[in-house]
Amino acid sequence: MADHRDFLMFSSEAESGRLGEARGSSREAFWFLSGRSSPDGEVRRVPILDTPFLIGRGANAALCLSCRTVSCRHAELLEEGGELLVRDLGSRNGTYVNGQRIGGPRTLFPGDLVQFGAMPFRVLKQTAPANSRTICEDVMDHAVVLVQFDRLMSERAVIPHYQMIVDIRNEEIRAVEVLARSRLVGLEMPAAMFSVAAALGVETQLSRMIRSKAVQETSTLESPPHLFLNIHPAELQEPALIDSIEEIRAVSPTQRLTLEIHEKAVGDVASLSRLRDALHEMGVGLAFDDFGAGQGRLLELVEVRPDYVKFDISLIHRIHNAPSKQRRLVGSLVSLVREMGVVPLAEGVECPEEHEVCQELGFQLAQGFYYGQPAPLQSFPHRVLQPSPAVV
Ligand code: G
Ligand code: MN
């Protein structure tokens, strides 16, 4: 991270000043391209100081890219009425904006991914010229995260972690929930990954990549574990959800799979019931996640009848010290769920006292740090995720 950051810093105050002159005073807008100028080079943030701004392999280009997929005079950036445009100059391998090859000039927007041959760059814009030093640092932070996010997606750099789901009576592992982690600085946890994904409108792609990696790496185990896979609320708006599940089914035809839907995404009973039926046809189960985190959606619950209801940590945390009224309420919900033939699961169990009370209240499954922390496949502390020893 430190070297990226250093690299992204202005090389000198003088350069900062130049940028201020060129953009800050009159138009109050700073445009940058952020990316690598050779395939194994470091990330740079290149200010667009003057237009037309030539991009190519030739030494006279304002942004000189040493990559054989880039033509000598590949493309140029133009500025018209405060807008930034990109124009391909008849390059052999083309210029792409957000994955689409451009024909004529194309307006660029902040956050766009523009690619010259095989060389991708993120378009960044910063307004508010008051303090150019501060502006540049904000943009740099943003640029670093965006470039990290590109790596996350293009290198499929998510590291699926697995957390055990146990039978509450004997603590035997029944399934594992897949949780996304990565080693990319700033994007270690799913909240950060999904907030960048949301800014770029690619939550669905990220969510799918996490599922597909987990299925890929567990389907080759001798007995593939039952996976609980999270889906993002944005995916419920897309008919492509079923296609994406069919894809993972094709990779792992018989593995037990259950999709988790966040309680907040449970809106329309009819479409959720259809989703449940479609999943069941593919042999995939449905779980309501974080039940009780917001308003309890009891009506939906009764009508949709998922296979599992995961009671949110907020209902479980310190339940052994909670007023008896709260315990009775959770107990009644557990009974109601069981009467419908749905399996209740206690989330976020952290200590033996919580474990014991949850068992008394009738929970069948449980999950939480008390049983196990999320861990990657290679260091998962149980044989369910270990490759079987070679047969001698
Ligand atoms: O929304 P969902 O239930 O999918 O989120 C699971 C998250 O909760 C994971 O990020 C996981 O690391 C975290 N988690 C799992 N078990 C526990 C626990 O026992 N206590 C707390 N505080 N968090 C947990
Ligand atoms: Mn979950």
Short mmCIF file of C-alpha atoms and ligand atoms in Angstrom, two decimals:
data_model
loop_
_atom_site.label_atom_id
_atom_site.label_comp_id
_atom_site.label_asym_id
_atom_site.label_seq_id
_atom_site.Cartn_x
_atom_site.Cartn_y
_atom_site.Cartn_z
CA MET A 1 0.00 0.00 0.00
CA ALA A 2 2.71 2.43 0.99
CA ASP A 3 4.47 2.13 -2.36
CA HIS A 4 1.23 2.53 -4.28
CA ARG A 5 0.48 5.62 -2.29
CA ASP A 6 3.94 7.07 -2.80
CA PHE A 7 3.67 6.42 -6.45
CA LEU A 8 0.35 8.15 -6.63
CA MET A 9 1.59 11.24 -4.81
CA PHE A 10 2.43 14.25 -6.87
CA SER A 11 6.11 14.05 -7.63
CA SER A 12 6.59 17.66 -6.62
CA GLU A 13 4.80 20.77 -5.49
CA ALA A 14 5.57 22.17 -8.92
CA GLU A 15 3.44 19.56 -10.61
CA SER A 16 0.67 20.25 -8.17
CA GLY A 17 0.92 23.92 -9.05
CA ARG A 18 0.77 23.21 -12.76
CA LEU A 19 -2.40 21.23 -12.28
CA GLY A 20 -3.88 24.06 -10.24
CA GLU A 21 -3.17 26.49 -13.04
CA ALA A 22 -4.49 24.24 -15.74
CA ARG A 23 -7.69 23.26 -14.04
CA GLY A 24 -8.26 24.55 -10.56
CA SER A 25 -8.66 28.26 -11.10
CA SER A 26 -10.88 28.45 -14.18
CA ARG A 27 -12.86 25.25 -14.61
CA GLU A 28 -12.65 23.87 -11.10
CA ALA A 29 -12.42 20.31 -12.35
CA PHE A 30 -9.53 17.86 -12.25
CA TRP A 31 -9.55 14.86 -14.52
CA PHE A 32 -7.25 11.88 -14.02
CA LEU A 33 -6.63 8.45 -15.46
CA SER A 34 -5.60 5.89 -12.89
CA GLY A 35 -3.86 2.65 -13.85
CA ARG A 36 -0.61 1.08 -15.02
CA SER A 37 1.41 2.23 -18.01
CA SER A 38 2.90 -1.22 -18.57
CA PRO A 39 1.29 -4.57 -17.71
CA ASP A 40 3.61 -5.21 -14.76
CA GLY A 41 4.19 -1.58 -13.84
CA GLU A 42 2.91 0.18 -10.77
CA VAL A 43 -0.33 2.06 -10.49
CA ARG A 44 -0.10 5.70 -11.55
CA ARG A 45 -2.58 8.48 -11.46
CA VAL A 46 -2.08 10.64 -14.50
CA PRO A 47 -3.52 14.16 -14.50
CA ILE A 48 -5.03 15.29 -17.80
CA LEU A 49 -3.22 18.58 -18.03
CA ASP A 50 -3.92 19.49 -21.64
CA THR A 51 -6.18 18.32 -24.38
CA PRO A 52 -6.03 16.88 -26.96
CA PHE A 53 -4.29 14.31 -24.76
CA LEU A 54 -2.65 11.59 -26.83
CA ILE A 55 -2.51 8.00 -25.57
CA GLY A 56 -0.34 5.49 -27.38
CA ARG A 57 2.85 3.46 -27.56
CA GLY A 58 4.80 6.25 -29.23
CA ALA A 59 7.22 8.32 -27.18
CA ASN A 60 5.41 11.56 -28.04
CA ALA A 61 2.16 10.45 -26.40
CA ALA A 62 1.07 12.35 -23.30
CA LEU A 63 0.36 8.95 -21.76
CA CYS A 64 2.88 6.50 -23.17
CA LEU A 65 1.86 2.85 -22.68
CA SER A 66 4.42 0.13 -23.20
CA CYS A 67 2.22 -2.75 -24.19
CA ARG A 68 2.07 -4.46 -27.58
CA THR A 69 -1.74 -4.36 -27.64
CA VAL A 70 -1.56 -0.54 -27.77
CA SER A 71 -1.06 1.24 -31.11
CA CYS A 72 1.47 4.06 -31.57
CA ARG A 73 -1.27 6.67 -31.74
CA HIS A 74 -4.09 4.77 -30.05
CA ALA A 75 -6.64 7.25 -28.77
CA GLU A 76 -7.01 10.81 -27.57
CA LEU A 77 -8.90 12.61 -24.85
CA LEU A 78 -10.66 15.85 -25.72
CA GLU A 79 -12.40 18.40 -23.58
CA GLU A 80 -15.57 20.05 -24.79
CA GLY A 81 -17.73 22.29 -22.61
CA GLY A 82 -16.37 20.81 -19.39
CA GLU A 83 -16.93 17.25 -20.65
CA LEU A 84 -14.15 14.77 -21.24
CA LEU A 85 -14.37 12.71 -24.43
CA VAL A 86 -12.35 9.79 -25.68
CA ARG A 87 -11.80 9.13 -29.38
CA ASP A 88 -10.15 6.09 -30.88
CA LEU A 89 -7.54 6.99 -33.51
CA GLY A 90 -8.06 3.88 -35.65
CA SER A 91 -6.12 1.62 -33.27
CA ARG A 92 -5.71 -2.06 -34.09
CA ASN A 93 -7.13 -3.42 -30.81
CA GLY A 94 -9.66 -0.75 -30.06
CA THR A 95 -10.69 1.49 -27.17
CA TYR A 96 -13.33 0.29 -24.74
CA VAL A 97 -15.50 2.14 -22.27
CA ASN A 98 -16.99 -0.02 -19.53
CA GLY A 99 -16.32 -3.09 -21.63
CA GLN A 100 -17.84 -1.76 -24.88
CA ARG A 101 -15.72 -0.98 -27.92
CA ILE A 102 -16.32 2.56 -29.02
CA GLY A 103 -16.96 3.71 -32.57
CA GLY A 104 -17.09 7.51 -32.53
CA PRO A 105 -16.11 9.91 -29.75
CA ARG A 106 -17.54 8.97 -26.39
CA THR A 107 -18.18 11.11 -23.31
CA LEU A 108 -16.43 9.84 -20.20
CA PHE A 109 -17.86 10.00 -16.71
CA PRO A 110 -16.10 9.72 -13.37
CA GLY A 111 -15.75 6.05 -12.46
CA ASP A 112 -15.78 4.85 -16.08
CA LEU A 113 -13.35 2.11 -16.96
CA VAL A 114 -11.58 3.01 -20.18
CA GLN A 115 -9.34 0.48 -21.85
CA PHE A 116 -6.73 1.03 -24.57
CA GLY A 117 -5.96 -2.37 -26.07
CA ALA A 118 -5.39 -4.49 -22.97
CA MET A 119 -4.56 -1.55 -20.69
CA PRO A 120 -7.39 -0.47 -18.35
CA PHE A 121 -7.67 2.89 -16.61
CA ARG A 122 -10.22 4.36 -14.28
CA VAL A 123 -11.51 7.85 -15.06
CA LEU A 124 -11.51 10.14 -12.05
CA LYS A 125 -12.71 13.67 -11.62
CA GLN A 126 -12.36 15.97 -8.68
CA THR A 127 -14.08 19.33 -8.37
CA ALA A 128 -13.71 21.95 -5.60
CA PRO A 129 -10.37 23.63 -6.10
CA ALA A 130 -10.04 25.38 -2.72
CA ASN A 131 -7.15 23.31 -1.42
CA SER A 132 -5.48 21.36 -4.16
CA ARG A 133 -3.31 19.37 -1.75
CA THR A 134 -6.33 17.95 0.08
CA ILE A 135 -8.21 17.33 -3.15
CA CYS A 136 -5.38 15.33 -4.54
CA GLU A 137 -5.12 13.15 -1.47
CA ASP A 138 -8.86 12.36 -1.56
CA VAL A 139 -8.63 11.46 -5.20
CA MET A 140 -5.62 9.32 -4.51
CA ASP A 141 -7.40 7.33 -1.83
CA HIS A 142 -10.27 6.83 -4.18
CA ALA A 143 -7.98 5.87 -7.03
CA VAL A 144 -6.14 3.31 -4.92
CA VAL A 145 -9.37 1.64 -3.86
CA LEU A 146 -10.71 1.63 -7.42
CA VAL A 147 -7.57 0.08 -8.77
CA GLN A 148 -7.62 -2.45 -5.92
CA PHE A 149 -11.22 -3.19 -6.81
CA ASP A 150 -10.26 -3.77 -10.45
CA ARG A 151 -7.76 -6.34 -9.21
CA LEU A 152 -10.37 -7.92 -6.96
CA MET A 153 -12.63 -8.47 -9.95
CA SER A 154 -10.16 -9.19 -12.74
CA GLU A 155 -7.97 -11.51 -10.67
CA ARG A 156 -10.94 -12.97 -8.84
CA ALA A 157 -9.00 -12.11 -5.70
CA VAL A 158 -11.79 -12.90 -3.24
CA ILE A 159 -10.72 -15.49 -0.69
CA PRO A 160 -13.84 -17.37 0.41
CA HIS A 161 -13.90 -17.97 4.15
CA TYR A 162 -16.11 -20.60 5.69
CA GLN A 163 -17.88 -20.55 9.03
CA MET A 164 -19.35 -23.71 10.43
CA ILE A 165 -23.05 -24.19 11.06
CA VAL A 166 -23.58 -26.84 13.70
CA ASP A 167 -26.30 -29.09 15.03
CA ILE A 168 -26.96 -27.41 18.38
CA ARG A 169 -27.42 -30.73 20.21
CA ASN A 170 -24.05 -32.31 19.48
CA GLU A 171 -22.13 -29.47 17.78
CA GLU A 172 -21.51 -31.55 14.69
CA ILE A 173 -20.98 -29.56 11.52
CA ARG A 174 -24.00 -29.61 9.23
CA ALA A 175 -23.04 -26.88 6.77
CA VAL A 176 -20.72 -23.90 6.25
CA GLU A 177 -21.58 -20.31 5.38
CA VAL A 178 -19.43 -18.65 2.73
CA LEU A 179 -18.13 -15.22 3.77
CA ALA A 180 -16.06 -13.02 1.46
CA ARG A 181 -12.63 -11.78 2.48
CA SER A 182 -9.63 -10.48 0.52
CA ARG A 183 -6.02 -9.48 1.13
CA LEU A 184 -6.35 -6.25 -0.87
CA VAL A 185 -5.76 -3.26 1.36
CA GLY A 186 -9.00 -1.37 1.93
CA LEU A 187 -11.10 -4.24 0.60
CA GLU A 188 -10.53 -6.91 3.24
CA MET A 189 -14.16 -7.19 4.34
CA PRO A 190 -17.39 -7.57 2.37
CA ALA A 191 -18.84 -4.20 3.49
CA ALA A 192 -15.93 -2.36 1.81
CA MET A 193 -16.03 -4.57 -1.29
CA PHE A 194 -19.74 -4.06 -1.73
CA SER A 195 -19.61 -0.32 -1.14
CA VAL A 196 -17.15 0.10 -4.05
CA ALA A 197 -19.18 -2.40 -6.09
CA ALA A 198 -22.31 -0.33 -5.45
CA ALA A 199 -20.58 2.85 -6.65
CA LEU A 200 -19.70 1.05 -9.88
CA GLY A 201 -23.04 -0.79 -10.16
CA VAL A 202 -21.42 -4.24 -10.12
CA GLU A 203 -22.74 -5.74 -6.86
CA THR A 204 -24.26 -8.63 -8.77
CA GLN A 205 -20.99 -9.55 -10.48
CA LEU A 206 -19.11 -9.43 -7.17
CA SER A 207 -21.72 -11.50 -5.38
CA ARG A 208 -21.61 -14.13 -8.15
CA MET A 209 -17.86 -14.27 -8.17
CA ILE A 210 -17.81 -15.03 -4.43
CA ARG A 211 -20.31 -17.87 -4.85
CA SER A 212 -18.65 -19.33 -7.88
CA LYS A 213 -15.20 -19.38 -6.25
CA ALA A 214 -16.55 -21.10 -3.15
CA VAL A 215 -18.40 -23.73 -5.16
CA GLN A 216 -15.41 -24.29 -7.40
CA GLU A 217 -13.00 -24.94 -4.56
CA THR A 218 -15.32 -27.04 -2.40
CA SER A 219 -16.88 -29.13 -5.17
CA THR A 220 -13.63 -31.03 -5.70
CA LEU A 221 -13.45 -32.19 -2.07
CA GLU A 222 -14.26 -35.82 -1.49
CA SER A 223 -17.55 -34.95 0.13
CA PRO A 224 -18.46 -31.39 -0.82
CA PRO A 225 -19.96 -29.61 2.20
CA HIS A 226 -23.43 -28.09 2.35
CA LEU A 227 -22.83 -24.42 1.48
CA PHE A 228 -24.90 -21.47 2.67
CA LEU A 229 -24.35 -18.74 0.06
CA ASN A 230 -25.30 -15.09 0.51
CA ILE A 231 -27.10 -13.24 -2.23
CA HIS A 232 -27.08 -9.48 -2.58
CA PRO A 233 -30.45 -7.65 -2.49
CA ALA A 234 -29.64 -6.15 -5.95
CA GLU A 235 -29.74 -9.67 -7.39
CA LEU A 236 -33.39 -10.09 -6.51
CA GLN A 237 -34.23 -7.45 -9.13
CA GLU A 238 -32.52 -9.46 -11.83
CA PRO A 239 -33.88 -12.52 -13.57
CA ALA A 240 -30.22 -13.52 -14.07
CA LEU A 241 -30.10 -14.84 -10.49
CA ILE A 242 -31.50 -18.18 -11.55
CA ASP A 243 -29.00 -18.39 -14.44
CA SER A 244 -26.17 -17.79 -12.03
CA ILE A 245 -27.40 -20.61 -9.79
CA GLU A 246 -27.72 -22.89 -12.82
CA GLU A 247 -24.09 -22.11 -13.60
CA ILE A 248 -22.88 -23.19 -10.18
CA ARG A 249 -25.14 -26.24 -10.37
CA ALA A 250 -23.38 -27.21 -13.59
CA VAL A 251 -20.03 -26.99 -11.77
CA SER A 252 -21.27 -29.00 -8.79
CA PRO A 253 -24.38 -30.99 -9.71
CA THR A 254 -25.09 -32.74 -6.41
CA GLN A 255 -23.63 -30.51 -3.70
CA ARG A 256 -26.13 -29.27 -1.11
CA LEU A 257 -26.60 -25.52 -1.52
CA THR A 258 -28.76 -23.00 0.32
CA LEU A 259 -29.16 -19.35 -0.64
CA GLU A 260 -29.43 -16.75 2.10
CA ILE A 261 -31.67 -13.76 1.53
CA HIS A 262 -31.43 -10.81 3.86
CA GLU A 263 -34.62 -10.09 5.73
CA LYS A 264 -34.71 -6.53 4.33
CA ALA A 265 -34.79 -7.84 0.77
CA VAL A 266 -37.89 -9.89 1.56
CA GLY A 267 -40.54 -7.70 0.02
CA ASP A 268 -42.79 -9.29 -2.49
CA VAL A 269 -44.22 -12.59 -1.29
CA ALA A 270 -45.27 -13.83 -4.71
CA SER A 271 -41.89 -13.37 -6.37
CA LEU A 272 -40.07 -14.83 -3.36
CA SER A 273 -42.29 -17.90 -3.45
CA ARG A 274 -41.50 -18.27 -7.15
CA LEU A 275 -37.81 -17.93 -6.36
CA ARG A 276 -38.09 -20.60 -3.67
CA ASP A 277 -39.84 -22.96 -6.11
CA ALA A 278 -37.26 -22.32 -8.82
CA LEU A 279 -34.46 -22.97 -6.32
CA HIS A 280 -36.10 -26.15 -5.10
CA GLU A 281 -36.30 -27.38 -8.68
CA MET A 282 -32.54 -27.08 -8.82
CA GLY A 283 -32.23 -28.77 -5.44
CA VAL A 284 -31.20 -25.49 -3.76
CA GLY A 285 -32.64 -24.39 -0.41
CA LEU A 286 -33.67 -20.93 0.80
CA ALA A 287 -32.77 -19.28 4.10
CA PHE A 288 -33.89 -15.94 5.55
CA ASP A 289 -30.80 -14.21 6.90
CA ASP A 290 -30.58 -11.84 9.89
CA PHE A 291 -34.18 -12.49 10.90
CA GLY A 292 -35.28 -9.98 13.53
CA ALA A 293 -32.64 -7.40 12.62
CA GLY A 294 -35.34 -5.05 11.40
CA GLN A 295 -39.03 -5.69 11.64
CA GLY A 296 -39.86 -9.39 11.89
CA ARG A 297 -41.43 -10.30 8.56
CA LEU A 298 -43.72 -12.91 10.02
CA LEU A 299 -46.37 -12.73 7.33
CA GLU A 300 -43.85 -13.25 4.55
CA LEU A 301 -42.28 -16.00 6.55
CA VAL A 302 -45.52 -17.89 6.83
CA GLU A 303 -46.34 -17.52 3.16
CA VAL A 304 -42.92 -18.13 1.64
CA ARG A 305 -41.82 -20.92 3.97
CA PRO A 306 -38.09 -20.88 3.47
CA ASP A 307 -36.10 -23.94 4.51
CA TYR A 308 -34.17 -22.09 7.24
CA VAL A 309 -34.60 -18.95 9.31
CA LYS A 310 -31.38 -17.48 10.68
CA PHE A 311 -32.17 -15.47 13.82
CA ASP A 312 -30.08 -12.30 13.91
CA ILE A 313 -27.24 -11.89 16.42
CA SER A 314 -29.15 -8.99 18.02
CA LEU A 315 -31.72 -11.49 19.32
CA ILE A 316 -29.07 -13.97 20.48
CA HIS A 317 -26.41 -11.69 22.01
CA ARG A 318 -26.39 -12.05 25.84
CA ILE A 319 -29.70 -13.88 25.70
CA HIS A 320 -28.78 -15.60 28.99
CA ASN A 321 -28.94 -12.18 30.69
CA ALA A 322 -31.94 -10.87 28.78
CA PRO A 323 -35.27 -10.22 30.53
CA SER A 324 -37.41 -13.36 30.55
CA LYS A 325 -39.92 -11.56 28.32
CA GLN A 326 -37.34 -11.35 25.51
CA ARG A 327 -36.37 -14.99 25.94
CA ARG A 328 -40.04 -16.02 25.79
CA LEU A 329 -40.52 -13.97 22.63
CA VAL A 330 -37.56 -15.63 20.90
CA GLY A 331 -38.81 -19.01 22.16
CA SER A 332 -42.27 -18.42 20.65
CA LEU A 333 -40.76 -17.39 17.31
CA VAL A 334 -38.61 -20.52 17.31
CA SER A 335 -41.70 -22.68 18.00
CA LEU A 336 -43.68 -20.94 15.28
CA VAL A 337 -40.90 -21.46 12.76
CA ARG A 338 -40.57 -25.13 13.70
CA GLU A 339 -44.32 -25.69 13.46
CA MET A 340 -44.13 -24.53 9.85
CA GLY A 341 -41.50 -27.14 9.15
CA VAL A 342 -38.78 -24.49 8.88
CA VAL A 343 -35.42 -25.00 10.61
CA PRO A 344 -34.48 -22.21 13.06
CA LEU A 345 -30.78 -21.25 13.31
CA ALA A 346 -29.19 -19.06 16.01
CA GLU A 347 -26.59 -16.65 14.57
CA GLY A 348 -23.70 -15.07 16.46
CA VAL A 349 -23.44 -17.51 19.38
CA GLU A 350 -20.27 -16.44 21.19
CA CYS A 351 -20.25 -18.18 24.59
CA PRO A 352 -21.42 -21.40 26.29
CA GLU A 353 -24.24 -19.56 28.11
CA GLU A 354 -25.76 -18.33 24.84
CA HIS A 355 -25.33 -21.80 23.38
CA GLU A 356 -27.20 -23.39 26.27
CA VAL A 357 -30.12 -20.96 26.26
CA CYS A 358 -30.48 -21.29 22.47
CA GLN A 359 -30.65 -25.04 22.85
CA GLU A 360 -33.35 -24.72 25.54
CA LEU A 361 -35.35 -22.38 23.31
CA GLY A 362 -35.56 -25.04 20.62
CA PHE A 363 -33.01 -23.88 18.03
CA GLN A 364 -31.87 -26.76 15.83
CA LEU A 365 -28.83 -25.18 14.20
CA ALA A 366 -26.33 -22.58 15.42
CA GLN A 367 -23.43 -20.52 14.13
CA GLY A 368 -20.98 -18.14 15.77
CA PHE A 369 -17.50 -17.63 17.18
CA TYR A 370 -18.26 -20.11 19.99
CA TYR A 371 -18.16 -22.94 17.44
CA GLY A 372 -15.70 -21.47 14.95
CA GLN A 373 -14.35 -18.36 13.26
CA PRO A 374 -14.59 -17.90 9.50
CA ALA A 375 -11.47 -19.46 7.93
CA PRO A 376 -10.23 -20.13 4.42
CA LEU A 377 -10.40 -23.64 3.02
CA GLN A 378 -6.71 -24.41 3.62
CA SER A 379 -6.82 -23.58 7.32
CA PHE A 380 -10.37 -24.60 8.16
CA PRO A 381 -10.08 -26.34 11.51
CA HIS A 382 -12.12 -29.41 10.65
CA ARG A 383 -11.91 -32.31 8.29
CA VAL A 384 -15.17 -31.40 6.48
CA LEU A 385 -13.17 -28.96 4.39
CA GLN A 386 -9.91 -30.91 4.21
CA PRO A 387 -9.02 -32.79 1.07
CA SER A 388 -9.21 -36.52 1.81
CA PRO A 389 -5.84 -38.19 2.40
CA ALA A 390 -4.46 -39.82 -0.73
CA VAL A 391 -5.53 -43.45 -1.03
CA VAL A 392 -2.50 -45.70 -0.75
O1 G B 1 -25.25 -11.06 7.57
P1 G B 1 -24.52 -12.36 7.84
O2 G B 1 -25.15 -13.18 8.89
O3 G B 1 -24.27 -13.14 6.56
O4 G B 1 -23.09 -11.88 8.39
C1 G B 1 -22.21 -12.75 8.97
C2 G B 1 -21.08 -11.90 9.58
O5 G B 1 -21.12 -12.03 11.00
C3 G B 1 -19.73 -12.34 9.14
O6 G B 1 -18.96 -11.23 8.70
C4 G B 1 -19.10 -12.99 10.34
O7 G B 1 -17.70 -12.77 10.41
C5 G B 1 -19.83 -12.34 11.50
N1 G B 1 -19.97 -13.27 12.62
C6 G B 1 -20.05 -14.62 12.55
N2 G B 1 -20.17 -15.17 13.78
C7 G B 1 -20.18 -14.14 14.66
C8 G B 1 -20.26 -14.06 16.08
O8 G B 1 -20.36 -15.05 16.82
N3 G B 1 -20.23 -12.81 16.63
C9 G B 1 -20.13 -11.69 15.87
N4 G B 1 -20.09 -10.51 16.51
N5 G B 1 -20.03 -11.72 14.53
C10 G B 1 -20.06 -12.93 13.91
MN MN B 2 -25.45 -14.69 5.95
#
